């Protein structure tokens, strides 16, 4: 935790700052006394989510535009990189776009950073880099055998960052997020993907009468209730991990790769039960075939983030996740 830490007016570039996680990171930077500078192409982010600092419309695939944007902010030391294609299913159909946006985009970013004073990178990676394993909770040293193109692109970027560290002295913290969820407690920002594929927003919207019948993909998994198990971490906690990473850099940290999760596994049916309890709305669902690429269980060993970054989730109680997400979706409907 970083209650007394202040960013003291420091400028921090947030690439992908208009997105779901990025906008929460920007808000957290601002509330810690910093100035988030959002770089985003608005392909999936939203201009209305950029509220806490300047906005520069730039696409990471456009190397010369990115170089110019970095030159304009050449005094900035710390960069948060969240811009990427994230829809796992789409990645299987359009790997060329995924590699270009994620891997080429990250390479352009790393090269742009080398031309300025930026020598600290916080990179948003994912639990999808680990792949199929029965070893839960997942420790960072687990073999990396990503199943999806999405996970492969993120692992390729992790390798690239390590090479830049070896050769050019880049300092980095790689945060391997588990399931980002929930919304800002003040209702200012939340999850607005289009198309939406994630369990919690789809289920809340279904309970609110979206007309989209809730389907549970797979009810025959080898788990206590037959449905998949995930580790849901509140997006405000994820945002806080970035501040903890900056503080760790300030205290001399050079490199780290850590899981950002709670360590608790929750089943899909437990999510539906919690949504029913919190919203007091009916939430019928129908069992559906397993979704390709889904792993049975995924939850973090969260100890490294605690020991290296002093990061501890404090907003990730499941009811709080659902309550804040519901509050956000209700406000959108009004
Ligand atoms: N699910 C349903 N019905 C739905 C949507 C999802 O049953 O309508 C199920 C999925 O099959 C899965 C669980 O809910 O069992 C969670 O699915 P999400 O799509 O919400 O999240 P994922 O665990 O698939 O995805 C997360 C991140 C990805 C990351 C992935 C790594 O959102 O960015 O973990 O496995 F790639």
mmCIF file of C-alpha atoms and ligand atoms in Angstrom:
data_model
loop_
_atom_site.group_PDB
_atom_site.id
_atom_site.type_symbol
_atom_site.label_atom_id
_atom_site.label_comp_id
_atom_site.label_asym_id
_atom_site.label_seq_id
_atom_site.Cartn_x
_atom_site.Cartn_y
_atom_site.Cartn_z
ATOM 1 C CA UNK A 1 0.000 0.000 0.000
ATOM 2 C CA UNK A 2 1.171 3.521 -0.678
ATOM 3 C CA UNK A 3 -1.015 5.754 1.490
ATOM 4 C CA UNK A 4 1.638 8.430 2.108
ATOM 5 C CA UNK A 5 3.333 8.245 -1.252
ATOM 6 C CA UNK A 6 2.882 11.237 -3.535
ATOM 7 C CA UNK A 7 3.799 11.695 -7.170
ATOM 8 C CA UNK A 8 4.398 15.410 -6.554
ATOM 9 C CA UNK A 9 3.122 16.720 -9.871
ATOM 10 C CA UNK A 10 5.102 14.153 -11.870
ATOM 11 C CA UNK A 11 4.067 13.593 -15.523
ATOM 12 C CA UNK A 12 3.436 9.943 -16.373
ATOM 13 C CA UNK A 13 2.597 8.715 -19.880
ATOM 14 C CA UNK A 14 -0.254 6.190 -19.902
ATOM 15 C CA UNK A 15 -0.481 4.443 -23.267
ATOM 16 C CA UNK A 16 -4.020 3.124 -23.489
ATOM 17 C CA UNK A 17 -5.204 5.568 -20.821
ATOM 18 C CA UNK A 18 -8.689 5.844 -22.348
ATOM 19 C CA UNK A 19 -9.464 2.161 -21.785
ATOM 20 C CA UNK A 20 -11.065 0.314 -18.892
ATOM 21 C CA UNK A 21 -7.942 -0.324 -16.835
ATOM 22 C CA UNK A 22 -6.057 2.668 -18.256
ATOM 23 C CA UNK A 23 -8.651 5.202 -17.150
ATOM 24 C CA UNK A 24 -8.584 3.809 -13.611
ATOM 25 C CA UNK A 25 -4.773 4.026 -13.656
ATOM 26 C CA UNK A 26 -5.033 7.690 -14.747
ATOM 27 C CA UNK A 27 -7.476 8.469 -11.960
ATOM 28 C CA UNK A 28 -5.180 6.780 -9.424
ATOM 29 C CA UNK A 29 -2.143 8.712 -10.715
ATOM 30 C CA UNK A 30 -4.073 11.984 -10.372
ATOM 31 C CA UNK A 31 -5.308 11.119 -6.890
ATOM 32 C CA UNK A 32 -1.690 10.359 -5.906
ATOM 33 C CA UNK A 33 -0.640 13.853 -6.995
ATOM 34 C CA UNK A 34 0.626 13.016 -10.489
ATOM 35 C CA UNK A 35 -0.307 14.132 -13.996
ATOM 36 C CA UNK A 36 -1.376 11.294 -16.322
ATOM 37 C CA UNK A 37 -0.760 11.961 -20.023
ATOM 38 C CA UNK A 38 -2.994 9.674 -22.035
ATOM 39 C CA UNK A 39 -1.765 8.344 -25.372
ATOM 40 C CA UNK A 40 -4.599 6.413 -27.048
ATOM 41 C CA UNK A 41 -5.970 5.833 -30.544
ATOM 42 C CA UNK A 42 -9.534 5.458 -29.205
ATOM 43 C CA UNK A 43 -10.007 2.207 -31.118
ATOM 44 C CA UNK A 44 -11.488 0.638 -28.004
ATOM 45 C CA UNK A 45 -11.017 3.346 -25.371
ATOM 46 C CA UNK A 46 -13.326 6.328 -24.880
ATOM 47 C CA UNK A 47 -12.552 10.049 -25.021
ATOM 48 C CA UNK A 48 -15.056 10.573 -22.177
ATOM 49 C CA UNK A 49 -12.897 8.365 -19.929
ATOM 50 C CA UNK A 50 -9.931 10.754 -20.217
ATOM 51 C CA UNK A 51 -10.617 13.135 -17.338
ATOM 52 C CA UNK A 52 -7.442 13.637 -15.369
ATOM 53 C CA UNK A 53 -4.837 15.049 -17.727
ATOM 54 C CA UNK A 54 -3.890 15.768 -21.335
ATOM 55 C CA UNK A 55 -4.968 13.520 -24.179
ATOM 56 C CA UNK A 56 -2.797 12.791 -27.207
ATOM 57 C CA UNK A 57 -4.441 10.802 -29.979
ATOM 58 C CA UNK A 58 -1.772 8.469 -31.285
ATOM 59 C CA UNK A 59 -1.622 4.901 -32.532
ATOM 60 C CA UNK A 60 1.214 2.674 -31.278
ATOM 61 C CA UNK A 61 1.455 1.102 -34.740
ATOM 62 C CA UNK A 62 2.436 4.484 -36.202
ATOM 63 C CA UNK A 63 6.102 4.631 -35.306
ATOM 64 C CA UNK A 64 6.825 8.174 -36.491
ATOM 65 C CA UNK A 65 3.715 9.611 -34.823
ATOM 66 C CA UNK A 66 4.658 7.841 -31.601
ATOM 67 C CA UNK A 67 8.218 9.200 -31.807
ATOM 68 C CA UNK A 68 6.849 12.730 -32.187
ATOM 69 C CA UNK A 69 4.432 12.282 -29.280
ATOM 70 C CA UNK A 70 7.288 11.071 -27.073
ATOM 71 C CA UNK A 71 9.533 13.934 -28.172
ATOM 72 C CA UNK A 72 6.825 16.361 -27.051
ATOM 73 C CA UNK A 73 7.014 14.777 -23.584
ATOM 74 C CA UNK A 74 10.699 13.942 -23.557
ATOM 75 C CA UNK A 75 11.219 14.828 -19.886
ATOM 76 C CA UNK A 76 8.871 12.001 -18.769
ATOM 77 C CA UNK A 77 10.645 9.163 -17.009
ATOM 78 C CA UNK A 78 7.797 6.693 -16.366
ATOM 79 C CA UNK A 79 5.552 5.067 -18.963
ATOM 80 C CA UNK A 80 2.607 2.751 -18.341
ATOM 81 C CA UNK A 81 1.771 0.573 -21.355
ATOM 82 C CA UNK A 82 -1.733 -0.879 -21.491
ATOM 83 C CA UNK A 83 -2.705 -0.425 -25.144
ATOM 84 C CA UNK A 84 -3.404 -3.780 -26.742
ATOM 85 C CA UNK A 85 -5.912 -5.997 -28.449
ATOM 86 C CA UNK A 86 -7.436 -8.131 -25.692
ATOM 87 C CA UNK A 87 -10.327 -10.206 -27.027
ATOM 88 C CA UNK A 88 -8.955 -13.733 -26.885
ATOM 89 C CA UNK A 89 -11.414 -15.163 -29.467
ATOM 90 C CA UNK A 90 -10.697 -12.427 -32.004
ATOM 91 C CA UNK A 91 -6.965 -13.071 -31.659
ATOM 92 C CA UNK A 92 -7.440 -16.601 -32.981
ATOM 93 C CA UNK A 93 -9.184 -15.292 -36.103
ATOM 94 C CA UNK A 94 -7.001 -12.216 -36.667
ATOM 95 C CA UNK A 95 -3.486 -13.018 -35.423
ATOM 96 C CA UNK A 96 -1.882 -10.585 -37.888
ATOM 97 C CA UNK A 97 -3.742 -7.657 -36.330
ATOM 98 C CA UNK A 98 -2.969 -8.916 -32.818
ATOM 99 C CA UNK A 99 0.760 -9.224 -33.445
ATOM 100 C CA UNK A 100 0.891 -5.864 -35.176
ATOM 101 C CA UNK A 101 -1.033 -3.982 -32.523
ATOM 102 C CA UNK A 102 0.483 -5.720 -29.514
ATOM 103 C CA UNK A 103 4.020 -6.740 -30.497
ATOM 104 C CA UNK A 104 4.917 -4.173 -33.166
ATOM 105 C CA UNK A 105 3.135 -1.514 -31.103
ATOM 106 C CA UNK A 106 5.209 -2.404 -28.022
ATOM 107 C CA UNK A 107 8.434 -2.431 -30.076
ATOM 108 C CA UNK A 108 7.614 1.035 -31.431
ATOM 109 C CA UNK A 109 6.951 2.187 -27.892
ATOM 110 C CA UNK A 110 10.222 0.779 -26.527
ATOM 111 C CA UNK A 111 12.149 2.413 -29.381
ATOM 112 C CA UNK A 112 10.396 5.748 -28.829
ATOM 113 C CA UNK A 113 11.288 5.572 -25.121
ATOM 114 C CA UNK A 114 14.969 5.098 -25.969
ATOM 115 C CA UNK A 115 15.012 8.489 -27.680
ATOM 116 C CA UNK A 116 13.802 10.296 -24.551
ATOM 117 C CA UNK A 117 14.410 10.243 -20.813
ATOM 118 C CA UNK A 118 11.838 7.475 -20.317
ATOM 119 C CA UNK A 119 13.645 4.578 -18.656
ATOM 120 C CA UNK A 120 10.887 3.097 -16.471
ATOM 121 C CA UNK A 121 8.134 0.960 -17.970
ATOM 122 C CA UNK A 122 5.117 -0.594 -16.278
ATOM 123 C CA UNK A 123 3.723 -3.185 -18.649
ATOM 124 C CA UNK A 124 0.278 -4.766 -18.428
ATOM 125 C CA UNK A 125 0.676 -8.464 -19.003
ATOM 126 C CA UNK A 126 -1.741 -11.267 -18.248
ATOM 127 C CA UNK A 127 -2.204 -14.626 -16.588
ATOM 128 C CA UNK A 128 -2.859 -15.894 -20.148
ATOM 129 C CA UNK A 129 0.926 -16.217 -20.643
ATOM 130 C CA UNK A 130 1.086 -19.307 -18.414
ATOM 131 C CA UNK A 131 -1.169 -21.687 -20.332
ATOM 132 C CA UNK A 132 -2.630 -24.981 -19.179
ATOM 133 C CA UNK A 133 -1.380 -26.204 -15.829
ATOM 134 C CA UNK A 134 -2.832 -27.897 -12.803
ATOM 135 C CA UNK A 135 -0.432 -26.049 -10.496
ATOM 136 C CA UNK A 136 -2.644 -23.591 -8.672
ATOM 137 C CA UNK A 137 -2.148 -21.026 -7.303
ATOM 138 C CA UNK A 138 0.019 -19.887 -10.198
ATOM 139 C CA UNK A 139 3.506 -18.773 -9.266
ATOM 140 C CA UNK A 140 5.467 -16.425 -11.514
ATOM 141 C CA UNK A 141 8.108 -19.073 -12.238
ATOM 142 C CA UNK A 142 5.542 -21.473 -13.736
ATOM 143 C CA UNK A 143 6.463 -22.464 -17.337
ATOM 144 C CA UNK A 144 5.033 -20.098 -19.929
ATOM 145 C CA UNK A 145 3.073 -21.967 -22.582
ATOM 146 C CA UNK A 146 0.380 -19.560 -23.686
ATOM 147 C CA UNK A 147 -2.606 -21.183 -25.263
ATOM 148 C CA UNK A 148 -4.008 -18.185 -27.094
ATOM 149 C CA UNK A 149 -2.565 -15.789 -29.644
ATOM 150 C CA UNK A 150 -3.379 -13.069 -27.120
ATOM 151 C CA UNK A 151 -1.191 -14.748 -24.475
ATOM 152 C CA UNK A 152 1.553 -15.368 -27.046
ATOM 153 C CA UNK A 153 1.702 -11.699 -27.994
ATOM 154 C CA UNK A 154 1.943 -10.668 -24.330
ATOM 155 C CA UNK A 155 4.717 -13.197 -23.677
ATOM 156 C CA UNK A 156 6.609 -11.979 -26.769
ATOM 157 C CA UNK A 157 6.441 -8.458 -25.349
ATOM 158 C CA UNK A 158 7.698 -9.662 -21.961
ATOM 159 C CA UNK A 159 10.715 -11.172 -23.736
ATOM 160 C CA UNK A 160 11.291 -7.994 -25.715
ATOM 161 C CA UNK A 161 11.231 -5.910 -22.550
ATOM 162 C CA UNK A 162 13.764 -8.243 -20.906
ATOM 163 C CA UNK A 163 16.090 -7.869 -23.922
ATOM 164 C CA UNK A 164 15.782 -4.075 -23.745
ATOM 165 C CA UNK A 165 16.630 -4.299 -20.068
ATOM 166 C CA UNK A 166 19.770 -6.340 -20.773
ATOM 167 C CA UNK A 167 20.990 -4.208 -23.645
ATOM 168 C CA UNK A 168 19.774 -0.702 -22.840
ATOM 169 C CA UNK A 169 19.160 -0.699 -19.103
ATOM 170 C CA UNK A 170 15.385 -0.271 -19.281
ATOM 171 C CA UNK A 171 13.801 -0.587 -15.825
ATOM 172 C CA UNK A 172 10.479 -2.394 -15.860
ATOM 173 C CA UNK A 173 7.681 -3.846 -13.788
ATOM 174 C CA UNK A 174 5.513 -6.351 -15.592
ATOM 175 C CA UNK A 175 2.104 -6.785 -13.987
ATOM 176 C CA UNK A 176 0.375 -10.031 -14.920
ATOM 177 C CA UNK A 177 -3.252 -9.198 -14.310
ATOM 178 C CA UNK A 178 -5.789 -11.862 -13.477
ATOM 179 C CA UNK A 179 -9.475 -11.018 -14.078
ATOM 180 C CA UNK A 180 -9.915 -7.247 -13.984
ATOM 181 C CA UNK A 181 -13.394 -6.418 -12.713
ATOM 182 C CA UNK A 182 -15.529 -3.859 -10.892
ATOM 183 C CA UNK A 183 -15.611 -0.123 -11.483
ATOM 184 C CA UNK A 184 -14.601 3.164 -9.937
ATOM 185 C CA UNK A 185 -16.330 3.617 -6.539
ATOM 186 C CA UNK A 186 -17.438 7.130 -7.553
ATOM 187 C CA UNK A 187 -19.025 5.772 -10.735
ATOM 188 C CA UNK A 188 -16.946 7.997 -13.022
ATOM 189 C CA UNK A 189 -15.532 5.189 -15.149
ATOM 190 C CA UNK A 190 -16.106 1.475 -15.681
ATOM 191 C CA UNK A 191 -16.001 -1.417 -18.113
ATOM 192 C CA UNK A 192 -17.310 -0.446 -21.571
ATOM 193 C CA UNK A 193 -16.077 -2.999 -24.081
ATOM 194 C CA UNK A 194 -17.720 -3.376 -27.458
ATOM 195 C CA UNK A 195 -18.320 -6.211 -28.028
ATOM 196 C CA UNK A 196 -18.476 -7.227 -24.360
ATOM 197 C CA UNK A 197 -17.276 -10.775 -23.758
ATOM 198 C CA UNK A 198 -16.555 -10.781 -20.021
ATOM 199 C CA UNK A 199 -18.670 -12.683 -17.541
ATOM 200 C CA UNK A 200 -19.483 -10.002 -14.962
ATOM 201 C CA UNK A 201 -20.645 -7.170 -17.272
ATOM 202 C CA UNK A 202 -22.617 -9.587 -19.458
ATOM 203 C CA UNK A 203 -24.316 -11.104 -16.394
ATOM 204 C CA UNK A 204 -25.137 -7.723 -14.848
ATOM 205 C CA UNK A 205 -26.518 -6.418 -18.135
ATOM 206 C CA UNK A 206 -28.546 -9.600 -18.502
ATOM 207 C CA UNK A 207 -30.003 -9.177 -14.980
ATOM 208 C CA UNK A 208 -30.823 -5.571 -15.891
ATOM 209 C CA UNK A 209 -32.843 -6.784 -18.868
ATOM 210 C CA UNK A 210 -30.389 -6.444 -21.777
ATOM 211 C CA UNK A 211 -32.345 -9.152 -23.556
ATOM 212 C CA UNK A 212 -29.138 -11.159 -23.901
ATOM 213 C CA UNK A 213 -29.775 -14.534 -22.299
ATOM 214 C CA UNK A 214 -27.017 -15.443 -19.899
ATOM 215 C CA UNK A 215 -25.062 -18.480 -21.043
ATOM 216 C CA UNK A 216 -22.595 -20.323 -18.851
ATOM 217 C CA UNK A 217 -19.918 -21.831 -21.050
ATOM 218 C CA UNK A 218 -19.315 -25.294 -19.635
ATOM 219 C CA UNK A 219 -20.984 -26.817 -16.576
ATOM 220 C CA UNK A 220 -19.084 -30.102 -16.678
ATOM 221 C CA UNK A 221 -15.642 -28.933 -15.583
ATOM 222 C CA UNK A 222 -13.849 -30.799 -12.835
ATOM 223 C CA UNK A 223 -14.664 -28.166 -10.188
ATOM 224 C CA UNK A 224 -17.056 -28.266 -7.205
ATOM 225 C CA UNK A 225 -19.999 -26.794 -9.175
ATOM 226 C CA UNK A 226 -18.826 -27.797 -12.663
ATOM 227 C CA UNK A 227 -17.986 -24.249 -13.832
ATOM 228 C CA UNK A 228 -14.643 -22.524 -14.434
ATOM 229 C CA UNK A 229 -12.749 -20.815 -11.649
ATOM 230 C CA UNK A 230 -11.092 -17.388 -11.981
ATOM 231 C CA UNK A 231 -9.377 -14.828 -9.772
ATOM 232 C CA UNK A 232 -11.302 -11.527 -9.895
ATOM 233 C CA UNK A 233 -9.363 -8.449 -8.897
ATOM 234 C CA UNK A 234 -10.934 -5.012 -8.610
ATOM 235 C CA UNK A 235 -9.738 -2.569 -11.256
ATOM 236 C CA UNK A 236 -9.030 0.018 -8.534
ATOM 237 C CA UNK A 237 -6.646 -2.449 -6.912
ATOM 238 C CA UNK A 238 -5.006 -3.043 -10.297
ATOM 239 C CA UNK A 239 -4.626 0.725 -10.680
ATOM 240 C CA UNK A 240 -3.045 0.891 -7.221
ATOM 241 C CA UNK A 241 -0.461 -1.730 -8.259
ATOM 242 C CA UNK A 242 0.884 0.773 -10.821
ATOM 243 C CA UNK A 243 1.445 3.376 -8.113
ATOM 244 C CA UNK A 244 3.159 0.739 -5.982
ATOM 245 C CA UNK A 245 5.400 -0.049 -8.966
ATOM 246 C CA UNK A 246 6.369 3.618 -9.378
ATOM 247 C CA UNK A 247 7.172 3.857 -5.692
ATOM 248 C CA UNK A 248 9.265 0.686 -5.976
ATOM 249 C CA UNK A 249 11.213 2.228 -8.900
ATOM 250 C CA UNK A 250 11.854 5.288 -6.736
ATOM 251 C CA UNK A 251 13.225 2.996 -4.048
ATOM 252 C CA UNK A 252 15.649 1.384 -6.498
ATOM 253 C CA UNK A 253 13.737 -1.503 -8.079
ATOM 254 C CA UNK A 254 15.114 -2.297 -11.541
ATOM 255 C CA UNK A 255 12.976 -5.206 -12.768
ATOM 256 C CA UNK A 256 10.061 -7.319 -11.607
ATOM 257 C CA UNK A 257 7.422 -9.647 -13.021
ATOM 258 C CA UNK A 258 4.521 -10.157 -10.658
ATOM 259 C CA UNK A 259 1.026 -11.574 -10.637
ATOM 260 C CA UNK A 260 -1.733 -9.124 -9.832
ATOM 261 C CA UNK A 261 -4.545 -11.184 -8.386
ATOM 262 C CA UNK A 262 -6.171 -11.920 -5.054
ATOM 263 C CA UNK A 263 -5.180 -15.565 -4.737
ATOM 264 C CA UNK A 264 -8.854 -16.540 -4.401
ATOM 265 C CA UNK A 265 -10.599 -18.700 -6.990
ATOM 266 C CA UNK A 266 -14.290 -18.013 -7.668
ATOM 267 C CA UNK A 267 -16.531 -20.104 -9.931
ATOM 268 C CA UNK A 268 -18.771 -18.719 -12.663
ATOM 269 C CA UNK A 269 -21.875 -19.825 -10.739
ATOM 270 C CA UNK A 270 -20.615 -18.100 -7.594
ATOM 271 C CA UNK A 271 -20.374 -14.912 -9.658
ATOM 272 C CA UNK A 272 -24.009 -15.287 -10.745
ATOM 273 C CA UNK A 273 -25.107 -15.963 -7.150
ATOM 274 C CA UNK A 274 -23.302 -12.853 -5.925
ATOM 275 C CA UNK A 275 -24.870 -10.739 -8.668
ATOM 276 C CA UNK A 276 -28.335 -11.994 -7.663
ATOM 277 C CA UNK A 277 -27.636 -11.260 -4.011
ATOM 278 C CA UNK A 278 -26.260 -7.755 -4.605
ATOM 279 C CA UNK A 279 -28.732 -6.587 -7.259
ATOM 280 C CA UNK A 280 -31.736 -8.509 -5.900
ATOM 281 C CA UNK A 281 -32.617 -9.173 -9.550
ATOM 282 C CA UNK A 282 -33.400 -12.560 -11.063
ATOM 283 C CA UNK A 283 -30.612 -13.899 -13.237
ATOM 284 C CA UNK A 284 -31.638 -16.979 -15.184
ATOM 285 C CA UNK A 285 -28.907 -18.683 -17.181
ATOM 286 C CA UNK A 286 -28.646 -21.565 -19.555
ATOM 287 C CA UNK A 287 -25.780 -24.050 -19.652
ATOM 288 C CA UNK A 288 -23.874 -23.774 -22.940
ATOM 289 C CA UNK A 289 -20.976 -25.720 -24.472
ATOM 290 C CA UNK A 290 -17.471 -24.982 -23.240
ATOM 291 C CA UNK A 291 -15.863 -21.899 -24.812
ATOM 292 C CA UNK A 292 -12.767 -22.737 -26.849
ATOM 293 C CA UNK A 293 -9.563 -21.794 -25.076
ATOM 294 C CA UNK A 294 -11.003 -21.589 -21.547
ATOM 295 C CA UNK A 295 -8.842 -23.092 -18.836
ATOM 296 C CA UNK A 296 -10.563 -24.842 -15.933
ATOM 297 C CA UNK A 297 -8.877 -22.955 -13.106
ATOM 298 C CA UNK A 298 -6.782 -19.816 -12.961
ATOM 299 C CA UNK A 299 -5.862 -18.086 -9.757
ATOM 300 C CA UNK A 300 -2.771 -16.319 -8.600
ATOM 301 C CA UNK A 301 -0.149 -16.865 -6.029
ATOM 302 C CA UNK A 302 -0.148 -13.220 -4.979
ATOM 303 C CA UNK A 303 2.867 -13.221 -2.660
ATOM 304 C CA UNK A 304 5.496 -11.766 -5.022
ATOM 305 C CA UNK A 305 3.521 -8.570 -5.615
ATOM 306 C CA UNK A 306 3.173 -8.198 -1.876
ATOM 307 C CA UNK A 307 6.847 -8.719 -1.124
ATOM 308 C CA UNK A 308 8.315 -6.790 -4.086
ATOM 309 C CA UNK A 309 5.772 -3.983 -4.552
ATOM 310 C CA UNK A 310 4.069 -4.066 -1.135
ATOM 311 C CA UNK A 311 0.866 -4.463 -3.140
ATOM 312 C CA UNK A 312 -2.198 -5.814 -1.374
ATOM 313 C CA UNK A 313 -5.705 -5.771 -2.836
ATOM 314 C CA UNK A 314 -8.198 -3.962 -0.622
ATOM 315 C CA UNK A 315 -11.200 -3.417 -2.948
ATOM 316 C CA UNK A 316 -11.518 -6.950 -4.287
ATOM 317 C CA UNK A 317 -14.151 -8.370 -1.989
ATOM 318 C CA UNK A 318 -16.501 -10.041 -4.512
ATOM 319 C CA UNK A 319 -19.576 -8.130 -3.322
ATOM 320 C CA UNK A 320 -17.697 -4.839 -3.739
ATOM 321 C CA UNK A 321 -16.629 -5.836 -7.248
ATOM 322 C CA UNK A 322 -20.220 -6.606 -8.203
ATOM 323 C CA UNK A 323 -21.669 -3.558 -6.399
ATOM 324 C CA UNK A 324 -19.349 -1.086 -8.149
ATOM 325 C CA UNK A 325 -19.812 -2.754 -11.546
ATOM 326 C CA UNK A 326 -23.593 -2.710 -11.098
ATOM 327 C CA UNK A 327 -23.563 0.941 -10.045
ATOM 328 C CA UNK A 328 -21.636 1.797 -13.209
ATOM 329 C CA UNK A 329 -23.912 -0.167 -15.548
ATOM 330 C CA UNK A 330 -27.011 1.341 -13.930
ATOM 331 C CA UNK A 331 -25.646 4.851 -14.421
ATOM 332 C CA UNK A 332 -25.112 4.089 -18.123
ATOM 333 C CA UNK A 333 -28.712 2.987 -18.519
ATOM 334 C CA UNK A 334 -30.249 6.097 -16.971
HETATM 335 N N1 LIG B 1 -18.253 -16.877 -19.365
HETATM 336 C C1 LIG B 1 -19.511 -17.429 -19.487
HETATM 337 N N2 LIG B 1 -20.473 -16.736 -20.159
HETATM 338 C C2 LIG B 1 -20.209 -15.533 -20.745
HETATM 339 C C3 LIG B 1 -18.916 -14.978 -20.607
HETATM 340 C C4 LIG B 1 -17.963 -15.692 -19.917
HETATM 341 O O1 LIG B 1 -19.778 -18.537 -18.985
HETATM 342 O O2 LIG B 1 -21.116 -14.959 -21.367
HETATM 343 C C5 LIG B 1 -17.238 -17.635 -18.606
HETATM 344 C C6 LIG B 1 -16.017 -17.984 -19.421
HETATM 345 O O3 LIG B 1 -16.244 -19.125 -20.204
HETATM 346 C C7 LIG B 1 -14.992 -18.183 -18.307
HETATM 347 C C8 LIG B 1 -15.409 -17.155 -17.236
HETATM 348 O O4 LIG B 1 -16.773 -16.836 -17.546
HETATM 349 O O5 LIG B 1 -15.130 -19.466 -17.773
HETATM 350 C C9 LIG B 1 -14.609 -15.890 -17.269
HETATM 351 O O6 LIG B 1 -14.601 -15.402 -18.612
HETATM 352 P P1 LIG B 1 -14.192 -13.904 -18.992
HETATM 353 O O7 LIG B 1 -14.336 -13.763 -20.475
HETATM 354 O O8 LIG B 1 -14.906 -12.928 -18.133
HETATM 355 O O9 LIG B 1 -12.663 -13.816 -18.554
HETATM 356 P P2 LIG B 1 -11.434 -14.753 -18.996
HETATM 357 O O10 LIG B 1 -11.033 -15.488 -17.753
HETATM 358 O O11 LIG B 1 -11.715 -15.557 -20.199
HETATM 359 O O12 LIG B 1 -10.423 -13.635 -19.465
HETATM 360 C C10 LIG B 1 -9.510 -13.064 -18.619
HETATM 361 C C11 LIG B 1 -9.103 -11.710 -19.164
HETATM 362 C C12 LIG B 1 -8.424 -11.901 -20.493
HETATM 363 C C13 LIG B 1 -7.298 -12.895 -20.347
HETATM 364 C C14 LIG B 1 -7.792 -14.182 -19.768
HETATM 365 C C15 LIG B 1 -6.665 -15.133 -19.520
HETATM 366 O O13 LIG B 1 -10.230 -10.888 -19.326
HETATM 367 O O14 LIG B 1 -7.913 -10.655 -20.922
HETATM 368 O O15 LIG B 1 -8.425 -13.938 -18.521
HETATM 369 O O16 LIG B 1 -7.157 -16.439 -19.408
HETATM 370 F F1 LIG B 1 -6.745 -13.184 -21.549
#
